[in-house]
JSON list of C-alpha atoms in Angstrom, two decimals:
[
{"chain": "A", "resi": 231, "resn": "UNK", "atom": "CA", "xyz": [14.30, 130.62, 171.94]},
{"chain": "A", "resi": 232, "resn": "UNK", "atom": "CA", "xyz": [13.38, 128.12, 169.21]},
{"chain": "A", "resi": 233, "resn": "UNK", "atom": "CA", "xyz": [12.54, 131.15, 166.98]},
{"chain": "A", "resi": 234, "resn": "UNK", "atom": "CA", "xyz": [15.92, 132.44, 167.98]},
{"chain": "A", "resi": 235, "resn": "UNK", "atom": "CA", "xyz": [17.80, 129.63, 166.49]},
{"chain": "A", "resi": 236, "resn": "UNK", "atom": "CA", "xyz": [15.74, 128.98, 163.03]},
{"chain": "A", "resi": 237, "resn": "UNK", "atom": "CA", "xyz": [16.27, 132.54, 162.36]},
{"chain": "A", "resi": 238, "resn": "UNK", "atom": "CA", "xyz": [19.77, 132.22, 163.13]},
{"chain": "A", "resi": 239, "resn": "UNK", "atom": "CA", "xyz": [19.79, 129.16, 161.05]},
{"chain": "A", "resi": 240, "resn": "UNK", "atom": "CA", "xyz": [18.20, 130.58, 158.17]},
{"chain": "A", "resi": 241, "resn": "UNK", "atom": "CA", "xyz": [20.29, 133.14, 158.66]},
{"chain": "A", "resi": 242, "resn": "UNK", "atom": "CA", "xyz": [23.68, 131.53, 158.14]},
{"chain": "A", "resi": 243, "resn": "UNK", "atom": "CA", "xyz": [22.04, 129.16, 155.25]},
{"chain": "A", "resi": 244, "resn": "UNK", "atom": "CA", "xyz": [20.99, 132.68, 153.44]},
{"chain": "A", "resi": 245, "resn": "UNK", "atom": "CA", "xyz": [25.05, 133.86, 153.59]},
{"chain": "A", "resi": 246, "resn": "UNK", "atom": "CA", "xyz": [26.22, 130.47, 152.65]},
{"chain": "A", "resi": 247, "resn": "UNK", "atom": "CA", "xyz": [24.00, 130.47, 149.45]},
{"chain": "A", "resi": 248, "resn": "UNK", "atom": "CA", "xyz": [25.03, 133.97, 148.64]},
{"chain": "A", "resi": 249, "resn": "UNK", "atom": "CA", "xyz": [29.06, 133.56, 149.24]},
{"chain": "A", "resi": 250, "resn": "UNK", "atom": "CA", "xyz": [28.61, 130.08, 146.55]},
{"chain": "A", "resi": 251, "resn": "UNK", "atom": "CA", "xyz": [26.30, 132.02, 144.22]},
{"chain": "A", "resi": 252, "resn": "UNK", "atom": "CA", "xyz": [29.01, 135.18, 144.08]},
{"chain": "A", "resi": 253, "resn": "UNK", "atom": "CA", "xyz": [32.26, 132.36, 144.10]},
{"chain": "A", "resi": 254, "resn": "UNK", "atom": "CA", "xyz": [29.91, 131.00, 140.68]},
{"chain": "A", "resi": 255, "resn": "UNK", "atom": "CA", "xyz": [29.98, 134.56, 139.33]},
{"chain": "A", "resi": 256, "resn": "UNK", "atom": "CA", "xyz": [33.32, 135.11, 140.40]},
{"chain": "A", "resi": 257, "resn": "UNK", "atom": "CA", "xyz": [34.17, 131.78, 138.67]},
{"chain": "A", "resi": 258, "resn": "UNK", "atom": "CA", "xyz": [32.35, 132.31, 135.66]},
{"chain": "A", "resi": 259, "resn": "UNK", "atom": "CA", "xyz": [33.78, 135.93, 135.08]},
{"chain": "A", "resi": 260, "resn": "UNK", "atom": "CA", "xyz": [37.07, 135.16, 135.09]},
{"chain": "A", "resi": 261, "resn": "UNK", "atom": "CA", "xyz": [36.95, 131.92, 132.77]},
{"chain": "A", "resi": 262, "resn": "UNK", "atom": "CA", "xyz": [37.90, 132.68, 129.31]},
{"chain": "A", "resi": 263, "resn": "UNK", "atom": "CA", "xyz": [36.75, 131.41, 126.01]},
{"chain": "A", "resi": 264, "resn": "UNK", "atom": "CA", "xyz": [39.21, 131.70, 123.45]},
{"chain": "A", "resi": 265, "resn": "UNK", "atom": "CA", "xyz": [38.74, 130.95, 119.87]},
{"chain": "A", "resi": 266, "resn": "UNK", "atom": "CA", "xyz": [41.13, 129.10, 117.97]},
{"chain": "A", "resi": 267, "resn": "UNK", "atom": "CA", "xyz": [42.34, 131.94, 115.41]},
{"chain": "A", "resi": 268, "resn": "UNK", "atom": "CA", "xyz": [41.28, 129.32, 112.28]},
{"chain": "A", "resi": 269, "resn": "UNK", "atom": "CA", "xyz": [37.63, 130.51, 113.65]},
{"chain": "A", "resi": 270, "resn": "UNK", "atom": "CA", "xyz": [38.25, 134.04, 111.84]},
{"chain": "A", "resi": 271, "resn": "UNK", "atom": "CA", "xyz": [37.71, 134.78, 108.23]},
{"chain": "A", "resi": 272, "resn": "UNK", "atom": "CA", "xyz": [40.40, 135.80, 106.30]},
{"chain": "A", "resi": 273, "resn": "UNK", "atom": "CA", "xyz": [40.01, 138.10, 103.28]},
{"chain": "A", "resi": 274, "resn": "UNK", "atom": "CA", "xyz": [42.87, 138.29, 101.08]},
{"chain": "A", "resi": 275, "resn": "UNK", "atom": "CA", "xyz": [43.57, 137.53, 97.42]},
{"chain": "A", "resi": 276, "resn": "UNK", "atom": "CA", "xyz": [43.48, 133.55, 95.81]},
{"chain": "A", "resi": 277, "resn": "UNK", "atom": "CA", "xyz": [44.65, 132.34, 93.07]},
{"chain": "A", "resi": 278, "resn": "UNK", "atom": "CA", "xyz": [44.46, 128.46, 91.44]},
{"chain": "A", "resi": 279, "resn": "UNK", "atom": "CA", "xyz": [46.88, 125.90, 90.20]},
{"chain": "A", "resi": 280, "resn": "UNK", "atom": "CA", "xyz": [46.23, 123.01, 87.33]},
{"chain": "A", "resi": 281, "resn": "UNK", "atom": "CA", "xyz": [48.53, 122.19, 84.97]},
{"chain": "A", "resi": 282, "resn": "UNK", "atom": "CA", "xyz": [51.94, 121.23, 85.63]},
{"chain": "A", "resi": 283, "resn": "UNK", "atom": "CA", "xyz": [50.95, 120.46, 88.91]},
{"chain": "A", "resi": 284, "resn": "UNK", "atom": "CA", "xyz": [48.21, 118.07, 88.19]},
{"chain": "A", "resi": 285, "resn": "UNK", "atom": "CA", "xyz": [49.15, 114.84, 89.65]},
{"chain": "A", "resi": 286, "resn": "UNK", "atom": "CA", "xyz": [51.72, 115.28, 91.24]},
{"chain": "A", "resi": 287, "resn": "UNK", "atom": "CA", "xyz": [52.54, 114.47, 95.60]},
{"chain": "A", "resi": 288, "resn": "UNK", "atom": "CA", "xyz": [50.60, 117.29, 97.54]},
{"chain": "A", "resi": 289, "resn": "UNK", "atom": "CA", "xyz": [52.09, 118.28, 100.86]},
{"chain": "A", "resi": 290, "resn": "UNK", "atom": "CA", "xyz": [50.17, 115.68, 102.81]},
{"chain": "A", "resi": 291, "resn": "UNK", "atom": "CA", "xyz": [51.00, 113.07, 100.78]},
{"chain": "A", "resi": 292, "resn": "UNK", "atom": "CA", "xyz": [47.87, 112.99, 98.40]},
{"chain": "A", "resi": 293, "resn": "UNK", "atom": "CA", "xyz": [47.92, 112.75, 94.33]},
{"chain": "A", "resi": 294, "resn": "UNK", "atom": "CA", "xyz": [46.91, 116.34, 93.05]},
{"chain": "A", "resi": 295, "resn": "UNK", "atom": "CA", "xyz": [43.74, 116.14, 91.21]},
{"chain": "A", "resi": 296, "resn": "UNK", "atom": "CA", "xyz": [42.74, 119.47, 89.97]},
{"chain": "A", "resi": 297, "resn": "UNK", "atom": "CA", "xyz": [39.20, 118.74, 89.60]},
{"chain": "A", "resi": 298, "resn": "UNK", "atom": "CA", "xyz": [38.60, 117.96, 92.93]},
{"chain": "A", "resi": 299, "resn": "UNK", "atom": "CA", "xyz": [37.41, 120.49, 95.27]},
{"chain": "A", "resi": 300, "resn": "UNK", "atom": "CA", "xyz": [40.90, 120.75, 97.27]},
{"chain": "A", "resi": 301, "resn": "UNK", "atom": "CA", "xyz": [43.24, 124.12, 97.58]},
{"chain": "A", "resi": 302, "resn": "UNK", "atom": "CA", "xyz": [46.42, 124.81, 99.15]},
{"chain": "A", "resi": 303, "resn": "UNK", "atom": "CA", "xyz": [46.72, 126.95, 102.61]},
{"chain": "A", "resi": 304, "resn": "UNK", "atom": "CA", "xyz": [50.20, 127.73, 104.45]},
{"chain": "A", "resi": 305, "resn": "UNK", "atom": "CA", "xyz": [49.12, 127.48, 107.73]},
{"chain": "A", "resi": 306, "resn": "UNK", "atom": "CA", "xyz": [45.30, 125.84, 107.80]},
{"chain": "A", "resi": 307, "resn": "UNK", "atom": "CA", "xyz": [45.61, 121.54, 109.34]},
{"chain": "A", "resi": 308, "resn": "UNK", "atom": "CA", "xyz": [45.40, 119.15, 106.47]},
{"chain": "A", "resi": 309, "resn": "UNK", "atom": "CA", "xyz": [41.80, 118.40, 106.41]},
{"chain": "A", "resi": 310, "resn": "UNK", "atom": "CA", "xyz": [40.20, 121.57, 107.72]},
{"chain": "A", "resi": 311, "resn": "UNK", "atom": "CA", "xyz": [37.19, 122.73, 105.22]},
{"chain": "A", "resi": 312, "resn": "UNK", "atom": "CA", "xyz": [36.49, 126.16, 103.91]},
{"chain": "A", "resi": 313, "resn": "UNK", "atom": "CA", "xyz": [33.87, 128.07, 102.95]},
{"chain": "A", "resi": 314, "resn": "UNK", "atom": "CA", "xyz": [35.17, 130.26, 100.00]},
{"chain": "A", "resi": 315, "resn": "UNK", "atom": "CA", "xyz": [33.34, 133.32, 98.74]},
{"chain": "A", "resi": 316, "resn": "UNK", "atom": "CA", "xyz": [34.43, 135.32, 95.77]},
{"chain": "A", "resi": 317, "resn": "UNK", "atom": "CA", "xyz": [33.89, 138.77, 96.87]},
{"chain": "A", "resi": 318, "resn": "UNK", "atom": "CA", "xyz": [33.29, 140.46, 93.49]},
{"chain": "A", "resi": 319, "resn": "UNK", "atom": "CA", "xyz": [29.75, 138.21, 92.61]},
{"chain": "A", "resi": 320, "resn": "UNK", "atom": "CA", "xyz": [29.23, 136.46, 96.01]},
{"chain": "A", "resi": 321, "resn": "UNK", "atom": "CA", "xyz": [29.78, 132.97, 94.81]},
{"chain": "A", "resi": 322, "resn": "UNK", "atom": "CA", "xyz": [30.90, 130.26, 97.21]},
{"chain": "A", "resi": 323, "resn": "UNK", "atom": "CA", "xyz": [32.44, 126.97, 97.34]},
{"chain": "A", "resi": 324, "resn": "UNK", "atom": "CA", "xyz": [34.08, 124.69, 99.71]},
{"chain": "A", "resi": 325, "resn": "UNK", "atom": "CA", "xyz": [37.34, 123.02, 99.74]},
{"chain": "A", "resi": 326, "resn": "UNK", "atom": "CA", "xyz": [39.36, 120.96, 101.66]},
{"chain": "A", "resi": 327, "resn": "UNK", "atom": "CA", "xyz": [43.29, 121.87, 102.13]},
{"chain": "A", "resi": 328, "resn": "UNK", "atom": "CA", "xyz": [45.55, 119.03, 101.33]},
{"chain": "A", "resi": 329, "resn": "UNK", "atom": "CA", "xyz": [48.31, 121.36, 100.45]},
{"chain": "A", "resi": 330, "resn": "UNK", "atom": "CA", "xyz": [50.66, 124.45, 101.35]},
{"chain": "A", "resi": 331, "resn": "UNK", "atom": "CA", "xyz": [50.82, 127.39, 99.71]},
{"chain": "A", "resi": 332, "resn": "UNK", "atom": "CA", "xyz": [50.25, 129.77, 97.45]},
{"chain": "A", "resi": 333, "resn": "UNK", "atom": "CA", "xyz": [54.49, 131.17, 97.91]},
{"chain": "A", "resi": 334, "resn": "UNK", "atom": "CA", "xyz": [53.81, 134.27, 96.53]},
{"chain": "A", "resi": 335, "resn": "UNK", "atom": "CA", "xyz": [53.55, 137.40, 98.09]},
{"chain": "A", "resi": 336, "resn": "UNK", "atom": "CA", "xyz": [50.06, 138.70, 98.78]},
{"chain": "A", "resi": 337, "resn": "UNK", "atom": "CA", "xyz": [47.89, 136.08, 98.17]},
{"chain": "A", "resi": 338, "resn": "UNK", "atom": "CA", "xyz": [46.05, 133.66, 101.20]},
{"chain": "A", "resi": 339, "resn": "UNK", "atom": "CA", "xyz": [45.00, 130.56, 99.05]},
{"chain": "A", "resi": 340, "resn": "UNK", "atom": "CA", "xyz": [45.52, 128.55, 95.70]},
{"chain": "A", "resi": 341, "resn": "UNK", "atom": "CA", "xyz": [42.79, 126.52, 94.89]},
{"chain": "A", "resi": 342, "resn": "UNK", "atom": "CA", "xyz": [41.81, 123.69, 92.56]},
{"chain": "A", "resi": 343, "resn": "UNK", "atom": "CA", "xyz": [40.90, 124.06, 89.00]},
{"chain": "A", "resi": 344, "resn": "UNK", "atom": "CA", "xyz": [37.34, 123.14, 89.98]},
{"chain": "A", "resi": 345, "resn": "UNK", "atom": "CA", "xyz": [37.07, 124.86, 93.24]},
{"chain": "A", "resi": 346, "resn": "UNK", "atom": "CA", "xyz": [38.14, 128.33, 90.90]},
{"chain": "A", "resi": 347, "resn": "UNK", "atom": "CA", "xyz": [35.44, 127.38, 88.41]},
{"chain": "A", "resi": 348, "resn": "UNK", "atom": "CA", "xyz": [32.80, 126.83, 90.92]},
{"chain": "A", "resi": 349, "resn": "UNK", "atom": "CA", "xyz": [33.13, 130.58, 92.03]},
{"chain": "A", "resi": 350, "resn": "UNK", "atom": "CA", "xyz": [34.05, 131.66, 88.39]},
{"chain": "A", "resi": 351, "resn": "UNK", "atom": "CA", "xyz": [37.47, 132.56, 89.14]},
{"chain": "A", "resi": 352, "resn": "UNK", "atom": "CA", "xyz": [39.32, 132.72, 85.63]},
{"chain": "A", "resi": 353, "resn": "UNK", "atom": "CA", "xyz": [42.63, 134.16, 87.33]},
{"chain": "A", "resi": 354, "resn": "UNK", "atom": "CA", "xyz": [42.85, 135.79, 90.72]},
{"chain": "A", "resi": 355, "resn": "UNK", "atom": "CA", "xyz": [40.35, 137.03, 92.96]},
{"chain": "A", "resi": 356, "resn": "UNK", "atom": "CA", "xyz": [39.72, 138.64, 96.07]},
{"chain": "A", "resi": 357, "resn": "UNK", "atom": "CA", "xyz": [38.20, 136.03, 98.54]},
{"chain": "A", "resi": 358, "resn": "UNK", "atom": "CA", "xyz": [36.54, 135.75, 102.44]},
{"chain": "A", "resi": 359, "resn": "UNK", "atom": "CA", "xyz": [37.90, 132.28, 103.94]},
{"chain": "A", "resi": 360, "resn": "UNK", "atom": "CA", "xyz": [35.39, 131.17, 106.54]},
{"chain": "A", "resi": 361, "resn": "UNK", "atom": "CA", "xyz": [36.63, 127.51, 108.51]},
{"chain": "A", "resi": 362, "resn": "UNK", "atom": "CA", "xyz": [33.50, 125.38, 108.73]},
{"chain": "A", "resi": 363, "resn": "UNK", "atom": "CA", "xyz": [35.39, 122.44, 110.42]},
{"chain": "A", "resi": 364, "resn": "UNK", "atom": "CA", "xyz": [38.58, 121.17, 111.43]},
{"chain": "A", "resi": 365, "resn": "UNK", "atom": "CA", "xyz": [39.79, 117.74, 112.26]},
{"chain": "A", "resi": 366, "resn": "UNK", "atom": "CA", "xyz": [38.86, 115.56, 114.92]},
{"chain": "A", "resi": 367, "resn": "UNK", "atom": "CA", "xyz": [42.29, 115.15, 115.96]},
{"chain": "A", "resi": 368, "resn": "UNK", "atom": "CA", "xyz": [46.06, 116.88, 114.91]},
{"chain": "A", "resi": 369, "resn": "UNK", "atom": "CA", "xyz": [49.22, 117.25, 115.90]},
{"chain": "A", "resi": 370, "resn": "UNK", "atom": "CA", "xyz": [49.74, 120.07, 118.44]},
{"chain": "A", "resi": 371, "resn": "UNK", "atom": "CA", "xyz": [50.56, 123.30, 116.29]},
{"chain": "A", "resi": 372, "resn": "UNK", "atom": "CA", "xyz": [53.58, 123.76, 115.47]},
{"chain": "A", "resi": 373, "resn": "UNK", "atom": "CA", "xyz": [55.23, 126.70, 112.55]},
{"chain": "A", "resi": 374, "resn": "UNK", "atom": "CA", "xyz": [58.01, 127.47, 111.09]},
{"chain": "A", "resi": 375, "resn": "UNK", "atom": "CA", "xyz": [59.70, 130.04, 108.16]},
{"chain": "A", "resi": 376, "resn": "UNK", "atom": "CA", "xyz": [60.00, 128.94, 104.64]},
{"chain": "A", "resi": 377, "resn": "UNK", "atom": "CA", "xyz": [62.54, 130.60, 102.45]},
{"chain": "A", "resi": 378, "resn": "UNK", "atom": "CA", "xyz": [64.60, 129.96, 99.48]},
{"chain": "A", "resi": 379, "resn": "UNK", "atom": "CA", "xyz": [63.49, 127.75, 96.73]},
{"chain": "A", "resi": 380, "resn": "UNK", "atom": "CA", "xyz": [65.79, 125.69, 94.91]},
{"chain": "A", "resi": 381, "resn": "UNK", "atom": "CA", "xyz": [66.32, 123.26, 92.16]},
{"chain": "A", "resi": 382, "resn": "UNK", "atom": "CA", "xyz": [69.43, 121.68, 93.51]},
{"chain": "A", "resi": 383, "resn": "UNK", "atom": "CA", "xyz": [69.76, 120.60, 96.78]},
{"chain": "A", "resi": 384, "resn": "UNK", "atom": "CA", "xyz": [72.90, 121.41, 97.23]},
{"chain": "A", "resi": 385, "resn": "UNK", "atom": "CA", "xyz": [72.18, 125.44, 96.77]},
{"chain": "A", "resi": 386, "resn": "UNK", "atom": "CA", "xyz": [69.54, 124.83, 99.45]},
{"chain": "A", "resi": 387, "resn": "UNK", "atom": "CA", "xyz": [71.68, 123.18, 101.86]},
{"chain": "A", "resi": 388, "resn": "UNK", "atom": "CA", "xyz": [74.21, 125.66, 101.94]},
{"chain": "A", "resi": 389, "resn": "UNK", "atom": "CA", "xyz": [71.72, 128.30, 102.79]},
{"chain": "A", "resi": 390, "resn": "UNK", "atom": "CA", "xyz": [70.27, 125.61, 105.50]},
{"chain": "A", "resi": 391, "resn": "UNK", "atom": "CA", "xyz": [73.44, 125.74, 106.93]},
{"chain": "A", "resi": 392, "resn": "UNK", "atom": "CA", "xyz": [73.94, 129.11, 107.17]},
{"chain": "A", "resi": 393, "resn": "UNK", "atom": "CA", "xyz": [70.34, 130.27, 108.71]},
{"chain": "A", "resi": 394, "resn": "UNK", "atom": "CA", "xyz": [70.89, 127.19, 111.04]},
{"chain": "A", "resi": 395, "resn": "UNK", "atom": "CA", "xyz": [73.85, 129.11, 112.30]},
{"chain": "A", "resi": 396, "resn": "UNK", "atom": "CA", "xyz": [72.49, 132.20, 113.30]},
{"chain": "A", "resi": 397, "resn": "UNK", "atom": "CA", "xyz": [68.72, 130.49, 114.21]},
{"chain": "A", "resi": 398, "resn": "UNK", "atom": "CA", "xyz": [69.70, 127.85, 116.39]},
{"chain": "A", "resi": 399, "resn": "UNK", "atom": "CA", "xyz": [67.14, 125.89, 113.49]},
{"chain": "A", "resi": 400, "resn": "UNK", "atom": "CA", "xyz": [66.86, 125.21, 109.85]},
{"chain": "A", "resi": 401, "resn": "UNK", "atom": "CA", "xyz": [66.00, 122.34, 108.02]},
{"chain": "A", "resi": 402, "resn": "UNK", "atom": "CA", "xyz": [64.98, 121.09, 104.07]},
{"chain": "A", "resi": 403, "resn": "UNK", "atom": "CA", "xyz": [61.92, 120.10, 102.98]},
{"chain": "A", "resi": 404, "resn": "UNK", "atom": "CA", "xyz": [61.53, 119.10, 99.53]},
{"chain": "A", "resi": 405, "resn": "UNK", "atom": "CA", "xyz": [58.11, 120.54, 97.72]},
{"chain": "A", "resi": 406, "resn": "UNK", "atom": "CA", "xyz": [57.18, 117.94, 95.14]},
{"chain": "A", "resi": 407, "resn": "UNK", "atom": "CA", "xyz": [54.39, 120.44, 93.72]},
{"chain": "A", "resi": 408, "resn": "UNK", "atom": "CA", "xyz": [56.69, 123.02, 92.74]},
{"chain": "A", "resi": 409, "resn": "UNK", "atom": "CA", "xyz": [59.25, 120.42, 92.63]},
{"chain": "A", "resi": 410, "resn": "UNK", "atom": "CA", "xyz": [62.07, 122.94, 94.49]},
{"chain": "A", "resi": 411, "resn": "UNK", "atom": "CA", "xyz": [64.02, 121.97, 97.86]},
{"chain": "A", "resi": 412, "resn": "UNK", "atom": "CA", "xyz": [63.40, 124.79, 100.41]},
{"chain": "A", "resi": 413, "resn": "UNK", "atom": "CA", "xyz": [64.26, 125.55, 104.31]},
{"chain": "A", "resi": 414, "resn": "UNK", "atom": "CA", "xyz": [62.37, 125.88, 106.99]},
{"chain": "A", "resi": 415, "resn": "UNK", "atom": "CA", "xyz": [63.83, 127.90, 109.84]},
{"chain": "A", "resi": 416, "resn": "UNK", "atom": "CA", "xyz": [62.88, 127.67, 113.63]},
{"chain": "A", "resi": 417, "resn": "UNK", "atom": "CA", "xyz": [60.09, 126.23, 115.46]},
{"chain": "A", "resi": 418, "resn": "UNK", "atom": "CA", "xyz": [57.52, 128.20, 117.28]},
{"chain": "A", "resi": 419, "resn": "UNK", "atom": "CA", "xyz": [54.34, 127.10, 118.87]},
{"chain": "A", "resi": 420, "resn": "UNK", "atom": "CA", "xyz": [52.31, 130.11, 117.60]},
{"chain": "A", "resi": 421, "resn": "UNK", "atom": "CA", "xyz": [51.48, 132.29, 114.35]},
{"chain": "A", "resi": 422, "resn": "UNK", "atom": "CA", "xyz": [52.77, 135.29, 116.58]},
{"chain": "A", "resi": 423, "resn": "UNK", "atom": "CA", "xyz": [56.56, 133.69, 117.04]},
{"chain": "A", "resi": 424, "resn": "UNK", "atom": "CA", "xyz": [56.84, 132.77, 113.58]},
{"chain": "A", "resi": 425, "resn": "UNK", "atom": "CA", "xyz": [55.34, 136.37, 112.01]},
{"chain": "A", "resi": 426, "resn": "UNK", "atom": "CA", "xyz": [57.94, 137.84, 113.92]},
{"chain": "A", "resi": 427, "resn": "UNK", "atom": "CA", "xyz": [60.88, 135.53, 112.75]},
{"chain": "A", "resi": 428, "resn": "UNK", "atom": "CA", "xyz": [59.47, 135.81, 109.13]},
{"chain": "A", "resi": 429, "resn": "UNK", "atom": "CA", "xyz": [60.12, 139.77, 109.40]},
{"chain": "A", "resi": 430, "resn": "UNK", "atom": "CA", "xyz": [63.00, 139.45, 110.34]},
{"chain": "A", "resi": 431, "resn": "UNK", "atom": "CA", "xyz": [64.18, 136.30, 107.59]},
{"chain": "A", "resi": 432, "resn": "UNK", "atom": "CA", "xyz": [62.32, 138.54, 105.32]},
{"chain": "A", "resi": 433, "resn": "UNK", "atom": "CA", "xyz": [64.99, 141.11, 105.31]},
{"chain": "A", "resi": 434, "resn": "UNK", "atom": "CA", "xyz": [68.15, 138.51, 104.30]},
{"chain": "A", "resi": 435, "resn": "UNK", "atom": "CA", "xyz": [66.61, 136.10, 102.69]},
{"chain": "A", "resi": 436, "resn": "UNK", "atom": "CA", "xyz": [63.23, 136.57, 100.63]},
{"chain": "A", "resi": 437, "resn": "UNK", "atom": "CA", "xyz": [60.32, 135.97, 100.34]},
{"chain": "A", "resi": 438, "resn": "UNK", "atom": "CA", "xyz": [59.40, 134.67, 103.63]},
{"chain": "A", "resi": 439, "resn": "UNK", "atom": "CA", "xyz": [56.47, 132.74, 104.88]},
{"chain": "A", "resi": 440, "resn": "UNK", "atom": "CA", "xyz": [55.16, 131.15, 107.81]},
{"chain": "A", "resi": 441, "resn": "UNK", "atom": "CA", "xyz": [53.83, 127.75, 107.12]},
{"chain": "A", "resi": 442, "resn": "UNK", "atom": "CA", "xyz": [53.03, 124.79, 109.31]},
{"chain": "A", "resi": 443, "resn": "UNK", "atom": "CA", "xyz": [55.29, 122.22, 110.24]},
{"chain": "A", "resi": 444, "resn": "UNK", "atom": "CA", "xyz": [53.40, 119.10, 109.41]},
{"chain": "A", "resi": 445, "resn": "UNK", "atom": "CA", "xyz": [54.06, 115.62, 110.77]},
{"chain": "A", "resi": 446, "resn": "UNK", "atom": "CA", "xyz": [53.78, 114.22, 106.65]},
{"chain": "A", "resi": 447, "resn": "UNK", "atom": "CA", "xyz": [56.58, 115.40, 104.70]}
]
């Protein structure tokens, strides 16, 4: 009888083990790890930027110095740091963005006088972006479309007012390193949203390109 019971006991332990052990599995199979898409490289073409630009406001707010080791992404948080590799000889260097851009078609980064030396980069170049970190803490991500770019802000404004029309969203922003006034239509809380709203801006009003809305104008 006493037999009986422990081997009913062990019995019942055994199942209740097993049924937490496949929950665990269970658990474990179904959780998820996404990567945050700055984690991928990015290959694409970069370019650099020195004179006139040298010393004037960057996009967070910084003094442009073109021998520091800083560049210029569209969609990359202010403070994230790079890895960049010049595909053509292998030479690397890393930056830290501080700025947005390049706005012209095709290429993925403009970087500093010295960061383009350091990886013997007299022009253009095709380039492998690889995010070594990001900072601590950001504002949640947020993107919008640029287009248009303007010396007067009056041009600018009337365009503002007409995208804001048919987007529901459109506002200025003045760039103080290319020294133009452009707008930035919508608001999405993805790359995907905004890629799909640059298309279609793309078609009325271009060049389009998604950019991040940052909290420093």
């Amino acid at each position: 009888m006493l037999t009986k019971s422990m081997n009913k006991g062990r019995s019942l332990f055994c199942r209740t083990v097993a049924a937490l052990v496949l929950m665990s599995l269970t658990s474990i199979s179904c959780t998820r790890k996404s990567s945050p898409p700055e984690s991928e490289a990015q290959t694409g073409v970069a370019s650099w930027y020195g004179h006139p630009f040298d010393g004037r406001l960057t996009a967070n707010g910084e003094i442009y110095d073109m021998e520091k080791m800083t560049a210029a992404h569209r969609t990359l948080p202010f403070g994230t740091v790079l890895r960049v590799e010049r595909l053509d000889n292998g030479k690397t260097t890393e930056v830290r963005i501080n700025d947005r851009g390049p706005f012209v078609k095709d290429r993925i980064i403009d970087l500093s006088h010295a960061a383009a030396q350091a990886i013997s980069m007299p022009g253009i170049a095709n380039v492998r972006l690889q995010v070594i970190r990001t900072p601590a803490t950001r504002a949640a991500d947020s993107f919008a479309v640029q287009v248009g770019a303007f010396s007067k802000r009056s041009e600018a404004d009337q365009l503002r007012a007409r995208l804001e029309q048919k987007y529901g969203s459109a506002t200025l922003i003045y760039r103080d390193r290319d020294q133009t006034w452009c707008v930035l239509v919508g608001l999405q809380p993805d790359i995907v949203g905004a890629n799909a709203l640059a298309a279609q801006l793309d078609k009325e009003s271009p060049p389009a390109f998604v950019v991040r809305v940052d909290s420093t104008p």
